[in-house]
C-alpha cells in the first residue's frame, strides 16, 4: 500500500520537479519567470507532436526543450535586453502559452502515442521499500534525479555556476569582475525555460500519453511557489516536488477508496497546500537570513546611477 | 616617467546633469596619483568611465599611447585596470572565498578549490590581514569587506589600481597599513589612482595630485608644489564659506540618557549591545567610530525608527524608549538621516511640502481639514531665506535640488520646531565644503541656544573641529569618551578599533 503511494508520489511529483528546477535556474540569475505554466504547456504540446509524427520519445523530449527554450527567449529578451517588467512579461508568456497551445493543439486532440514505460534498474530496484518507487520508473524520471545532482554541482562546483549566482545576487559586482551579465541572464532564462518544457512533456509523454488542452492544470504555478519553499536549492526542490506529488497521490487514493468527501474538495488539496507552504516558508525566511537571490526581479543597467 | 594612461577631454552627461564636462590628465608608470575634489565634482563618474562602467559622450583614452575604447568592465580588466569601488562590489550572501574566486582570472570551469584556497590564504597572510574564508560577507565589518575588495584587486595582475575613498571605512592604523601596501605596489612599478578628500592622507601619499571641480580638471600638481591650504583653495575655487563660532561651554544638566540599550538588526545580530550615553544641555557630542559599528541603530533607536530590544532612553527624565517616530518628534528629538534622498525627503514632492512634512498638522498650516496653501508657501519663503536654500522653480520636485540644498531643506524642517536634541547622522557626507560649513554653523548656533546635538560622523577632522566631547563606539558598545582638546587622533583611532578604552 505505502509502496504504491510512494510510486504514485514520484510519478505525480516529477513534472513539478522539472518545472521547479527550471524556475530555480531562472531566479538564480535574478530573473523572475511567471511564464512557467505557459512554458509547460508549450513543452507538453511540442513534445507530444514531435513524438506523434516521428514515433521517437527522445525526439519528443528534445522538441519540448527546444520549443520552451525559444519561448523562454522571448521572456529573456524582454527582461534582460530591454530591461522590461519581469512580472508582466512572465504573465504574458503564460497567457501566450495557453492560447498558442490551444490553437495548434486542435489537430492532435484525441490522438495517442506509446508513452514512456517502466524500466527497472538492476540491483537498485531490488532495494527494500524505496527500490520499486524510485528505481522501477521510466527514463524521464531517472533523468530528473540526474538533473537535481547536475544543477547542484553546477551551482556550487563550477566557475560558470559561481558566476551565475553572482549575477543573480549582485549584477554590478559580477560586471566589475568582467562577467558578461546579460549573456548569463539570457542563457539562464532560456535554458531554465527549456527544462520547464521537459516538465510539460512529462505530462503528455509519460503521465497520460496524449494531448489535452490546458493539461498542466496549474502545476506551473505550484512550481513558482515551490521555488520559494525550496529556497532556490535543487536538492530541496526534489523534496518539495514530492511533497506535492504525495498530496496529489493521496487525494487520488482517497477518491479511489470512495470517501464521502467531495472529489472537488480533495482536488483542491495540493493548491491549498501551496498557500500554506508559501505562508510558512515566507515567515521562515523573514526570520533567518533570506536565501533569495539579492537582485531577484530587478533589471540591471550598468549606467544606472546609484 | 613614461605615461601609462592619458585622458583627453572626457565628457559624460546623464539626463539633466553634466557629470563630467572636460577632464584631461595623465597617469605615469609607478606613481601614486591622487584625485581630489569635492563630492559631486565627478571623481567616481570619471573612474567609472576608466573601468568601462560608463561610456563617455566624447573624449579619448590613450593606454601606452594607443587609443582604447572600453565597452564594458571586461575590456578594461583585460588591459590591467582594476578598481575598488566606493560602494563595494561584493555579494553579501556569498562567502569570502567565493567573492574572491569570482574575481580571479583564468580559473578553469571545474576549479581546483583546495589549490585556489591555499593561494588566496597565502595572499591574505602576505598582507597580514585576518580573514576567515568561509564566513559570509554580510557578517563582516565594513573594514573587513574593504580588505576583501583589496585582495580581489591584488590577486589580479593589474597595471593600474584605482581606489575610490578606500580609507573612509578604515581606522587610522588600518589606513597606515594600506599605505604601506600601496608604497610596495608602487615600487613594483604599478600605477595607482587614489581618491580621497582627507588632506592629511593626500599629503602623505601622493606623487601628483589632480584637482577636479564641477566636472572639469582644474590642474595637476607635482609633489612639493602643493600644501594643504593650496589644495583646499583650488578645490573650492571662489566659493564663499560661511563663518561660525563655537558655542560657549555647555551646562551640566542632562537632557538625554541612554541606559544599557540593545538593538538587534533584521538578521538577528546585535547592532547595539549594552550601550550607554549621556548628553548634556547645549552640548555637541560627537560619536566616532568606523562605519557599521552601530551608529545607524543608535540614531534610529533615538528617533523611534527601530525597535529597541532592551534598555531605556530618557529624555529630560521621561522614558521615550518605546515611542514611535512621531512622538519622538514631540519629545523634541530631531533627526538628520544618513540617506537623505531615501528617508530625508519625499523626493517627488515640492520644497513647500517637504518643509512641513513633520508639522503639517500644526494649526497654522491648515483651515480645518484643508491645507492652507498660503501659510505653507509663506513658511517656505521664510525658510528659504533663513537657511539660504537655492530653491528651484516653485512647485518643482525637491529631488532636483543639489545634495547640499536638499540637506538644507531637511535641516530647516527638523529645526523648525526648536528641538531639544538633534541627532545628525553623517550630516556633511557628500556635501561640498561650503554646504558642510553651513551645517556646522547651524549646529554650533543651535548649541548656543541650548540645543544638544549628537553628531555621528566618520570624519575625525569634523569631530575635532566642532564637538565638545567625543564618544567612541565599537561593535555596538560605548568604548569611552574623549576630549577633543586633549586626546590625540591615535588615541581615538585605537579606541575606534576597540583596543584601548579611555
PDB file of C-alpha atoms in Angstrom, chain A residues 28 153-163 165-166 169-170 172-173 175-180 183 286-290 300 302-306, chain B residues 12 14 17 19 45 52-55 71-74 77 85 88-91 93-94 98 101-104 107-111 113 138 152 156 266:
ATOM      1  CA  UNK A  28      19.276  32.243  -9.601  1.00  0.00           C
ATOM      2  CA  UNK A 153      27.094  20.519  -8.903  1.00  0.00           C
ATOM      3  CA  UNK A 154      26.867  23.278 -11.498  1.00  0.00           C
ATOM      4  CA  UNK A 155      25.924  25.941  -8.943  1.00  0.00           C
ATOM      5  CA  UNK A 156      28.486  25.065  -6.295  1.00  0.00           C
ATOM      6  CA  UNK A 157      31.377  23.390  -8.070  1.00  0.00           C
ATOM      7  CA  UNK A 158      31.803  25.081 -11.416  1.00  0.00           C
ATOM      8  CA  UNK A 159      33.043  28.503 -12.327  1.00  0.00           C
ATOM      9  CA  UNK A 160      30.001  29.136 -14.520  1.00  0.00           C
ATOM     10  CA  UNK A 161      27.706  28.292 -11.634  1.00  0.00           C
ATOM     11  CA  UNK A 162      29.538  30.674  -9.318  1.00  0.00           C
ATOM     12  CA  UNK A 163      29.363  33.365 -11.980  1.00  0.00           C
ATOM     13  CA  UNK A 165      24.942  33.005  -8.749  1.00  0.00           C
ATOM     14  CA  UNK A 166      26.964  36.213  -8.569  1.00  0.00           C
ATOM     15  CA  UNK A 169      22.949  38.294  -6.276  1.00  0.00           C
ATOM     16  CA  UNK A 170      24.729  41.428  -7.413  1.00  0.00           C
ATOM     17  CA  UNK A 172      27.120  45.143 -10.687  1.00  0.00           C
ATOM     18  CA  UNK A 173      29.694  43.089  -8.766  1.00  0.00           C
ATOM     19  CA  UNK A 175      30.066  43.114 -14.111  1.00  0.00           C
ATOM     20  CA  UNK A 176      33.024  44.570 -12.213  1.00  0.00           C
ATOM     21  CA  UNK A 177      34.636  41.114 -12.299  1.00  0.00           C
ATOM     22  CA  UNK A 178      34.285  41.014 -16.065  1.00  0.00           C
ATOM     23  CA  UNK A 179      31.348  38.586 -16.165  1.00  0.00           C
ATOM     24  CA  UNK A 180      29.024  39.140 -19.124  1.00  0.00           C
ATOM     25  CA  UNK A 183      24.685  36.751 -21.562  1.00  0.00           C
ATOM     26  CA  UNK A 286      11.823  36.590   7.213  1.00  0.00           C
ATOM     27  CA  UNK A 287      13.208  35.241  10.456  1.00  0.00           C
ATOM     28  CA  UNK A 288      16.522  33.917   9.205  1.00  0.00           C
ATOM     29  CA  UNK A 289      18.805  35.274   6.538  1.00  0.00           C
ATOM     30  CA  UNK A 290      16.840  35.072   3.320  1.00  0.00           C
ATOM     31  CA  UNK A 300      20.419  45.628 -14.449  1.00  0.00           C
ATOM     32  CA  UNK A 302      25.229  49.415 -15.976  1.00  0.00           C
ATOM     33  CA  UNK A 303      24.885  53.174 -16.349  1.00  0.00           C
ATOM     34  CA  UNK A 304      22.197  53.497 -13.716  1.00  0.00           C
ATOM     35  CA  UNK A 305      23.450  55.931 -11.061  1.00  0.00           C
ATOM     36  CA  UNK A 306      23.101  54.568  -7.587  1.00  0.00           C
TER      37      UNK A 306
ATOM     38  CA  UNK B  12      29.881  62.429 -19.681  1.00  0.00           C
ATOM     39  CA  UNK B  14      23.317  61.910 -17.588  1.00  0.00           C
ATOM     40  CA  UNK B  17      23.152  66.518 -15.437  1.00  0.00           C
ATOM     41  CA  UNK B  19      28.673  64.858 -14.580  1.00  0.00           C
ATOM     42  CA  UNK B  45      31.969  59.104 -12.512  1.00  0.00           C
ATOM     43  CA  UNK B  52      34.226  50.696 -18.574  1.00  0.00           C
ATOM     44  CA  UNK B  53      31.076  51.081 -16.488  1.00  0.00           C
ATOM     45  CA  UNK B  54      30.129  54.330 -18.197  1.00  0.00           C
ATOM     46  CA  UNK B  55      30.688  55.081 -21.850  1.00  0.00           C
ATOM     47  CA  UNK B  71      32.544  48.870 -23.880  1.00  0.00           C
ATOM     48  CA  UNK B  72      32.379  47.008 -20.560  1.00  0.00           C
ATOM     49  CA  UNK B  73      34.402  46.485 -17.371  1.00  0.00           C
ATOM     50  CA  UNK B  74      35.599  43.285 -19.027  1.00  0.00           C
ATOM     51  CA  UNK B  77      40.144  44.491 -16.819  1.00  0.00           C
ATOM     52  CA  UNK B  85      34.648  50.873  -5.782  1.00  0.00           C
ATOM     53  CA  UNK B  88      31.693  47.631  -2.567  1.00  0.00           C
ATOM     54  CA  UNK B  89      31.147  45.173  -5.352  1.00  0.00           C
ATOM     55  CA  UNK B  90      30.651  42.181  -3.089  1.00  0.00           C
ATOM     56  CA  UNK B  91      27.984  39.528  -2.854  1.00  0.00           C
ATOM     57  CA  UNK B  93      25.293  36.215   0.731  1.00  0.00           C
ATOM     58  CA  UNK B  94      28.445  34.533  -0.588  1.00  0.00           C
ATOM     59  CA  UNK B  98      33.501  32.767  -3.329  1.00  0.00           C
ATOM     60  CA  UNK B 101      37.207  33.296  -6.567  1.00  0.00           C
ATOM     61  CA  UNK B 102      34.766  35.017  -8.850  1.00  0.00           C
ATOM     62  CA  UNK B 103      37.238  37.851  -9.383  1.00  0.00           C
ATOM     63  CA  UNK B 104      40.229  35.668 -10.237  1.00  0.00           C
ATOM     64  CA  UNK B 107      40.051  29.827 -13.192  1.00  0.00           C
ATOM     65  CA  UNK B 108      39.030  26.652 -15.076  1.00  0.00           C
ATOM     66  CA  UNK B 109      35.384  25.580 -15.320  1.00  0.00           C
ATOM     67  CA  UNK B 110      35.873  22.834 -12.754  1.00  0.00           C
ATOM     68  CA  UNK B 111      38.004  24.770 -10.355  1.00  0.00           C
ATOM     69  CA  UNK B 113      39.026  24.505  -4.844  1.00  0.00           C
ATOM     70  CA  UNK B 138      27.339  40.099   5.377  1.00  0.00           C
ATOM     71  CA  UNK B 152      40.475  40.762  -5.123  1.00  0.00           C
ATOM     72  CA  UNK B 156      44.614  40.127 -10.340  1.00  0.00           C
ATOM     73  CA  UNK B 266      16.825  42.178  10.891  1.00  0.00           C
TER      74      UNK B 266
END
